[in-house]
Coordinates of C-alpha atoms in Angstrom, one line a residue:
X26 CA 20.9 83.2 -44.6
X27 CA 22.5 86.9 -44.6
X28 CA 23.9 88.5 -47.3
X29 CA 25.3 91.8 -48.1
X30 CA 21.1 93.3 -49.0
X31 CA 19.8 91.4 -46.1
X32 CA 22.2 93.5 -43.9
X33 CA 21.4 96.6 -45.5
X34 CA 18.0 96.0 -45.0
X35 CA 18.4 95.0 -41.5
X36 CA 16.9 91.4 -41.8
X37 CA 18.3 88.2 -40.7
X38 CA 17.5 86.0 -43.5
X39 CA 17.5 87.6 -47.3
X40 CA 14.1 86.1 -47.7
X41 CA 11.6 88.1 -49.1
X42 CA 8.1 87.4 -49.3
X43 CA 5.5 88.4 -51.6
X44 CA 2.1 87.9 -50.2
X45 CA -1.6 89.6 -50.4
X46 CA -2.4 89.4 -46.8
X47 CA -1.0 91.6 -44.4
X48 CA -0.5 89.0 -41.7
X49 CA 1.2 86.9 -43.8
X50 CA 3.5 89.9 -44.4
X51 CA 4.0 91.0 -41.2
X52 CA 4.4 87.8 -40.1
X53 CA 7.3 87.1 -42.8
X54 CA 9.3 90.4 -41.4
X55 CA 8.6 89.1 -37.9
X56 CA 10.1 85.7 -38.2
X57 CA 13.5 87.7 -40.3
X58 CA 12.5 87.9 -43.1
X59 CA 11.5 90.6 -45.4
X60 CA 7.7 90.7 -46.1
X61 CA 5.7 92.3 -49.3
X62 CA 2.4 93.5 -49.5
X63 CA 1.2 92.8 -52.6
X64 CA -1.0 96.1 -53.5
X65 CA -2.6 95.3 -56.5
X66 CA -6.1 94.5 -55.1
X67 CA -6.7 98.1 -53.3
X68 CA -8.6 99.9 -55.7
X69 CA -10.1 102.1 -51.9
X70 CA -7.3 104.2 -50.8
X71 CA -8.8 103.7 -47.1
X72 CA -8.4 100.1 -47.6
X73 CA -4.6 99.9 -48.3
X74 CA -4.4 102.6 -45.0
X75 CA -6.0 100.3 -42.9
X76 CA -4.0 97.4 -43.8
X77 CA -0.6 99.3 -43.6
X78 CA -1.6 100.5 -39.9
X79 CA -2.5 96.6 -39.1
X80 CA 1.4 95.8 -40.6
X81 CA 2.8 98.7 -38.6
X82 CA 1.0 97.2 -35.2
X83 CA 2.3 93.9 -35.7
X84 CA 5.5 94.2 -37.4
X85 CA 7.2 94.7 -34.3
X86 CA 9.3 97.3 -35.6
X87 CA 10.6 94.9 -38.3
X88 CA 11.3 96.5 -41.9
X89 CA 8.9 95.6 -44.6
X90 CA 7.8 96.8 -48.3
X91 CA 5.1 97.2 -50.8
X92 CA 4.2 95.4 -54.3
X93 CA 2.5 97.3 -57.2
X94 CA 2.1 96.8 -60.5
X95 CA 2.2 99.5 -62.7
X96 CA 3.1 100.5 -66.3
X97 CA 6.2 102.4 -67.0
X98 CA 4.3 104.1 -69.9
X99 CA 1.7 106.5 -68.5
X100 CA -1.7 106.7 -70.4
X101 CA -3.6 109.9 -69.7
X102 CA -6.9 110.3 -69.3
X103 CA -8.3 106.8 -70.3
X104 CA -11.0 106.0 -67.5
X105 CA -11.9 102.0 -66.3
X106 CA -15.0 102.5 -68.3
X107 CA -13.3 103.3 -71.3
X108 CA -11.0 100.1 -71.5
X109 CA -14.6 98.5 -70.4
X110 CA -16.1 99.5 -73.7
X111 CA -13.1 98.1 -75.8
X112 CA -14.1 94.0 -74.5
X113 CA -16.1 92.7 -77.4
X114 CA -19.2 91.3 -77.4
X115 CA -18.6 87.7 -78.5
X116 CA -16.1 87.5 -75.5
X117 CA -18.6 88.5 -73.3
X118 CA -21.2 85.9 -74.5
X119 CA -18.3 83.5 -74.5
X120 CA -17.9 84.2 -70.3
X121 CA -21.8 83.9 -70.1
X122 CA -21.8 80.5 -72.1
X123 CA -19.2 79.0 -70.0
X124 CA -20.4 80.1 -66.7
X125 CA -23.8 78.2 -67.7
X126 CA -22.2 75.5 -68.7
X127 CA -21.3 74.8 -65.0
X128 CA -24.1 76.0 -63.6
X129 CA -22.4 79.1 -61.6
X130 CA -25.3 81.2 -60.1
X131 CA -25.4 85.0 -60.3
X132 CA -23.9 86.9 -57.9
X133 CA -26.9 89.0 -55.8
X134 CA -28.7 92.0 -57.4
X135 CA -26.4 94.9 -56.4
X136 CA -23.5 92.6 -55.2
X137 CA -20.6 94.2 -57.1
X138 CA -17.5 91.7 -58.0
X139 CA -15.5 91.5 -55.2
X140 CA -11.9 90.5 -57.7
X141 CA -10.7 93.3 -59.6
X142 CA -7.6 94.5 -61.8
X143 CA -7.2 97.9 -61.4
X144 CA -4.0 98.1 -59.7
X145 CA -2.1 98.1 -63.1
X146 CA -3.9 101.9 -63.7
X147 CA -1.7 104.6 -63.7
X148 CA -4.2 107.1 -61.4
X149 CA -5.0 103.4 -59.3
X150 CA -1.3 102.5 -58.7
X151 CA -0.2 106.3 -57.7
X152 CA -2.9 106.8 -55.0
X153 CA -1.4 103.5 -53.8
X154 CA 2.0 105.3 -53.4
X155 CA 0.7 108.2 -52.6
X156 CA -0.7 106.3 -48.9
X157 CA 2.6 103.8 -49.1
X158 CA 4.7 106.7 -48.8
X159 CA 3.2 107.7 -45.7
X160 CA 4.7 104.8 -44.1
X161 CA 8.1 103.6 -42.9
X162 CA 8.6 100.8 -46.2
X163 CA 11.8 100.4 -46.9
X164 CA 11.3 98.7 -50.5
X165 CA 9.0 99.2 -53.7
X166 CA 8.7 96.7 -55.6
X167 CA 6.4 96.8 -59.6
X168 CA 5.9 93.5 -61.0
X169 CA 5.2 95.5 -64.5
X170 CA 8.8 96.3 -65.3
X171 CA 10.0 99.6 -64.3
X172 CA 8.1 102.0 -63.0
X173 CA 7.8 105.4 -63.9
X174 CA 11.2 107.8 -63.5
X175 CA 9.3 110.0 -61.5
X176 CA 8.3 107.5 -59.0
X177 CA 11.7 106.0 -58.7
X178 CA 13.0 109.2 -57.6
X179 CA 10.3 109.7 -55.2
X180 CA 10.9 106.5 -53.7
X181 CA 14.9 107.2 -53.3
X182 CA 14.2 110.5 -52.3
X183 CA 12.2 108.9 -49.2
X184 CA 15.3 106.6 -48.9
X185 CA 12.9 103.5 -50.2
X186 CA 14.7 101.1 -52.4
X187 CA 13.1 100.2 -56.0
X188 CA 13.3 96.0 -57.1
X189 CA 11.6 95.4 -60.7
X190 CA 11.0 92.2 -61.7
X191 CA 12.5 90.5 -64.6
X192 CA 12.0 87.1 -66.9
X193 CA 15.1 87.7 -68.8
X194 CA 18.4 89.7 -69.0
X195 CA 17.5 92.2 -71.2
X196 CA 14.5 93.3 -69.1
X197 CA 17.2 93.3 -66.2
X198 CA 19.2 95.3 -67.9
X199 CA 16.3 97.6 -68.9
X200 CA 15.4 97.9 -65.3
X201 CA 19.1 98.7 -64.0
X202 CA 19.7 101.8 -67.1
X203 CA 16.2 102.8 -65.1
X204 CA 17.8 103.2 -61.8
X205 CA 16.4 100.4 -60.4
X206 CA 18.2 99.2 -57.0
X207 CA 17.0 95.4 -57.0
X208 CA 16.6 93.0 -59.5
X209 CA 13.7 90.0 -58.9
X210 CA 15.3 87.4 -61.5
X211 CA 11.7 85.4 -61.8
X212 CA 11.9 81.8 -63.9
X213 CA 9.6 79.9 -65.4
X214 CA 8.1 78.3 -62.8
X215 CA 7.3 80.9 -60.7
X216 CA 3.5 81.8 -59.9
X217 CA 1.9 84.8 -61.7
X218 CA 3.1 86.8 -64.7
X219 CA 6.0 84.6 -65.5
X220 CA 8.1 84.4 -68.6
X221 CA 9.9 81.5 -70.3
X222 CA 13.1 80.8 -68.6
X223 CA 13.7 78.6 -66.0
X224 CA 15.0 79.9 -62.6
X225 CA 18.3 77.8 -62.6
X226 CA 19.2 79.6 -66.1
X227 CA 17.9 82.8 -65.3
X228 CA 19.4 83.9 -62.3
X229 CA 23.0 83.5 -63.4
X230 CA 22.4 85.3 -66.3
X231 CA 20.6 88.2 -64.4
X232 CA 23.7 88.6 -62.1
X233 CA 26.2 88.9 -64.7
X234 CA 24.4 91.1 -66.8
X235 CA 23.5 93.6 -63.6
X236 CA 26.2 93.4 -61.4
X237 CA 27.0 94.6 -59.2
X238 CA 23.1 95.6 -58.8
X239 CA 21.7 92.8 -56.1
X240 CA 19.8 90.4 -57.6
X241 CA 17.0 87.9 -56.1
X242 CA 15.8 84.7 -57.0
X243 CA 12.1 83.9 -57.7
X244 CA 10.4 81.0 -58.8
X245 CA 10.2 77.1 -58.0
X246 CA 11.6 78.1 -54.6
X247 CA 10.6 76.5 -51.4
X248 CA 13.1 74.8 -49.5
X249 CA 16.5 75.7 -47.9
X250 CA 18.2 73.9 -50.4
X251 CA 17.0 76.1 -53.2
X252 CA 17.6 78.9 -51.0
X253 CA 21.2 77.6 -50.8
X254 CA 21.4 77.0 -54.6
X255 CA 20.1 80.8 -55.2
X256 CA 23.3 82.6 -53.7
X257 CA 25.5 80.2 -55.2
X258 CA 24.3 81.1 -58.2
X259 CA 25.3 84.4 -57.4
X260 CA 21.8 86.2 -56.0
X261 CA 21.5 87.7 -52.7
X262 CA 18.5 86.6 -52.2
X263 CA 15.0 85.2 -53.0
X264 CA 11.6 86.2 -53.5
X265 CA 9.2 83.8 -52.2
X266 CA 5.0 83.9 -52.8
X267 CA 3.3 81.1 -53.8
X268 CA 5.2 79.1 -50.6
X269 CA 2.7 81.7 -48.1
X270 CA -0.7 80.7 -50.0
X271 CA -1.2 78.1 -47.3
X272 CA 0.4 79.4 -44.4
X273 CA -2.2 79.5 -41.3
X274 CA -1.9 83.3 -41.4
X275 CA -3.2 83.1 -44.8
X276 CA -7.1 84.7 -45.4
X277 CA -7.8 82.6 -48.8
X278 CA -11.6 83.2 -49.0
X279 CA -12.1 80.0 -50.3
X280 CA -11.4 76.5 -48.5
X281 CA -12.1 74.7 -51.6
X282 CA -9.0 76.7 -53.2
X283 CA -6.6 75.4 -50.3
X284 CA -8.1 72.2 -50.7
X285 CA -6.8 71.7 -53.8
X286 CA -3.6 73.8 -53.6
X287 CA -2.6 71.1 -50.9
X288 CA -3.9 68.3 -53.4
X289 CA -1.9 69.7 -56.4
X290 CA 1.4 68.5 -57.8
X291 CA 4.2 69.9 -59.1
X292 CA 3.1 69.4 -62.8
X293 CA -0.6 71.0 -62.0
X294 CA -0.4 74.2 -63.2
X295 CA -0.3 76.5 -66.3
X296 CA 0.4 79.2 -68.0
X297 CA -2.2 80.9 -69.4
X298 CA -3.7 84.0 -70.0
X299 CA -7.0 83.4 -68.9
X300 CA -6.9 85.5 -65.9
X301 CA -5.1 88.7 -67.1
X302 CA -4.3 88.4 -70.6
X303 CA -0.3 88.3 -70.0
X304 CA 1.2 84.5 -69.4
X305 CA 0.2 83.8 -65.5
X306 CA 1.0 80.2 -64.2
X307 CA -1.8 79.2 -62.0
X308 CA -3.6 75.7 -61.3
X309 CA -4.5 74.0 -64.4
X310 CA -8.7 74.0 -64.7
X311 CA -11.6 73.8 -66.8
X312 CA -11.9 77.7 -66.9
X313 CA -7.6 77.6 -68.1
X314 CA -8.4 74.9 -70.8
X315 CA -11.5 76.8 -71.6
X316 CA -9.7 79.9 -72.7
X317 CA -6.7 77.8 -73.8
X318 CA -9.0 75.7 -76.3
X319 CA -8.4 76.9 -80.0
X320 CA -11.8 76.6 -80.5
X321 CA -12.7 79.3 -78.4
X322 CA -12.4 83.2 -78.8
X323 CA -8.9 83.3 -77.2
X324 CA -7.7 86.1 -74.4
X325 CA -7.5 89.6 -74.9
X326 CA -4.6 91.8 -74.2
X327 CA -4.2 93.3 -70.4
X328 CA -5.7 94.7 -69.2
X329 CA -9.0 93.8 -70.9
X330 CA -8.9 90.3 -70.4
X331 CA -8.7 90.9 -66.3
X332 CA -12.0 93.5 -66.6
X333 CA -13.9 90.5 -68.6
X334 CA -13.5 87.9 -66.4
X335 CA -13.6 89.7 -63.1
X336 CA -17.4 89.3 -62.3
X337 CA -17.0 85.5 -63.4
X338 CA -14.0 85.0 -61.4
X339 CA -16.0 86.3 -58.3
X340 CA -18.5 84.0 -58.7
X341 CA -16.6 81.0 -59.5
X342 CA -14.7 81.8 -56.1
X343 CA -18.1 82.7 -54.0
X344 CA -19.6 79.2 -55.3
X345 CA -16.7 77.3 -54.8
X346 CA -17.3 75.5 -58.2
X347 CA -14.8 73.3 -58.2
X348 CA -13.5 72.4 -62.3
X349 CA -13.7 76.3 -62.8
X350 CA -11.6 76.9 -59.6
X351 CA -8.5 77.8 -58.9
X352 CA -5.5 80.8 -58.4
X353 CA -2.5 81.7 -59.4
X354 CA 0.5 79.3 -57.9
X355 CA 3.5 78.4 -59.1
X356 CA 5.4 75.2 -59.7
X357 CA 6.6 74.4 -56.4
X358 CA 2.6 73.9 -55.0
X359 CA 3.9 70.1 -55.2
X360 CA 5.3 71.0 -51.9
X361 CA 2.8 72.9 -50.2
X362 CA 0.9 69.6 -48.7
X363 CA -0.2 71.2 -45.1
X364 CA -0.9 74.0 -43.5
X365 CA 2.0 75.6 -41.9
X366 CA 2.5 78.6 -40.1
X367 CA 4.9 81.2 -41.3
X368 CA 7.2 80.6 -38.4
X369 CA 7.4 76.8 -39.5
X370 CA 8.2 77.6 -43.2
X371 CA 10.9 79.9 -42.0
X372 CA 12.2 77.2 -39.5
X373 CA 12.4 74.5 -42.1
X374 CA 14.2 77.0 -44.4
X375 CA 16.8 78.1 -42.1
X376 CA 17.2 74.1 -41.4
X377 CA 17.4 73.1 -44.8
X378 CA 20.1 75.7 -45.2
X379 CA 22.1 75.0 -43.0
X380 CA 22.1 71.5 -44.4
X381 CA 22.8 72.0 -47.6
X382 CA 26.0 74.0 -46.6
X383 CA 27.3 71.7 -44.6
X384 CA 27.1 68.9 -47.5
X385 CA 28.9 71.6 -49.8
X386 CA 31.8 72.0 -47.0
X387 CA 32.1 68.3 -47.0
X388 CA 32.4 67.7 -50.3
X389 CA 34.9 70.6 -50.6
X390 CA 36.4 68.5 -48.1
X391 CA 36.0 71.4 -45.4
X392 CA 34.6 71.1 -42.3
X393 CA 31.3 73.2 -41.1
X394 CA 32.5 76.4 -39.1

């Protein structure tokens, strides 16, 4: 599964693979392909430090990258605690109301919420880079669009190649006038901030409106066949996450929430914007339809909506309370049914691959090389 990036990159298969857990990632660049730590969650500079030396010790020398998500807009001076005081109060009580509803206990006095977005804040996001760039990555990706100019010349500077991710051809073509050096075409069904086009329609678009910028695939891909339909639809690559949630490298904190990823079809999931305030397809719940419901106060924009809902999001995940319970995840959880290592999803990639070529070649009435 090479490709023209994938050499350049010095992987074996252009696979690349979004995940929040660094041995997940490492484990992704280890079996060829190209693995992504997602950085959103390290609001401790330390934190991010000591995962990237962990990646570093177990890459095995392999080439790997980094995921933030940052605005391309900078906004000075506005503190966490400012934002805070902009949630109203009937939102608030909303939160309270629903948590009793279910019965979710308080988290313990001085127990501060373990989920929080702050990654998406500009002073947050650069003391991110500001430890990334002290290692050897070799991409930088920002699920927010572009990122700043200043940080895209920083990263080619450092010889570090800049992906964006898009949910339609204009934003693509918004991201290559930026200087952008990879385009993430992400459909519909892919899990997290997602827009409205499918994956099928999307990436063809996104390659003819970019080219000859490289493009990858994301969304609703999870088999060697989609893989296979992805660079024949002209990308030269793909962009995998929600596939790693239940790899056996994976550190979900919560069994319940494998559990039911494992238990969860195709058509289980949502997009809502219950956990962030932008559309984010995750599995379907009683917290989604809660915020869904017309009835109710509706979500704020981001980033407010992810400061409201972090403590309850904490404890919904600490108690395992099941209706309330869930994570982002996109469309192709109908095929996550066991727990597989990374190795094994690469293995049945590759195979599937390989497959699906050789039925092209014989209906183009050539024979497999």
């Amino acid at each position: 599964m090479q490709t023209e990036l994938s050499k350049t990159l010095g992987v074996e298969h252009a696979v690349f693979g979004f995940t929040p857990f660094p041995a997940v990632a490492a484990a992704i660049s280890r079996a060829g392909g190209f693995g992504v730590l997602g950085a959103v969650r390290y609001t401790a500079p330390d934190d991010l430090k000591r995962d990237l030396d962990w990646i570093e010790a177990h890459v095995d020398g392999k080439p790997y990258g980094l995921d933030v998500v940052m605005p391309a807009k900078k906004v000075e001076n506005v503190s966490e605690a400012d934002v805070e005081a902009m949630i109203p109060d009937g939102h608030r009580q909303f939160v309270r109301d629903t948590l009793a509803k279910y019965g979710v206990p308080e988290l313990a006095e001085g127990e501060a919420s373990g989920w929080r977005i702050t990654g998406w804040m500009e002073q947050v996001a650069r003391t991110q880079l500001d430890v990334a760039f002290d290692y050897p990555i070799r991409l930088l990706a920002n699920a927010l669009g572009s990122p700043p100019a200043d940080v895209i010349d920083r990263a080619h500077d450092q010889d570090v190649l800049v992906a964006a991710l898009a949910g339609s051809a204009r934003h693509a073509v918004k991201h290559r006038d930026a200087g952008i050096d990879i385009v993430v075409a992400q459909g519909y069904e892919a899990g997290g901030h997602t827009g409205e086009i499918a994956t099928m329609v999307l990436t063809p678009e996104v390659v003819d409106a970019v080219a000859p910028l490289p493009v990858l695939a994301a969304g609703g891909i999870g088999s060697g066949r989609q893989v296979a339909a992805a660079l024949s639809l002209g990308a030269q690559g793909v962009w995998l996450g929600s596939i790693w949630l239940t790899a056996t490298e994976a550190d979900l904190s919560s069994p319940a929430v494998t559990r039911k990823l494992l238990a969860a079809g195709s058509g289980d999931t949502v997009r809502s914007r219950a956990l962030t305030g932008k559309p984010a397809r995750q599995l379907r719940t009683e917290w989604t339809d809660a915020w869904d419901d017309p009835n109710g106060p509706g979500t704020l924009p981001m980033p407010l909506q992810g400061l409201l809902v972090a403590e309850a999001v904490t404890r919904i995940q600490k108690y395992e309370v099941d209706p309330l319970l869930g994570t982002p995840v996109g469309q192709i959880v109908g095929r996550m049914t066991s727990e597989r290592s990374v190795q094994a999803v690469f293995d049945d990639l590759t195979r599937g691959f390989e497959q699906a070529v050789d039925r092209i070649n014989r209906i183009a009435g050539r024979s497999a090389e």
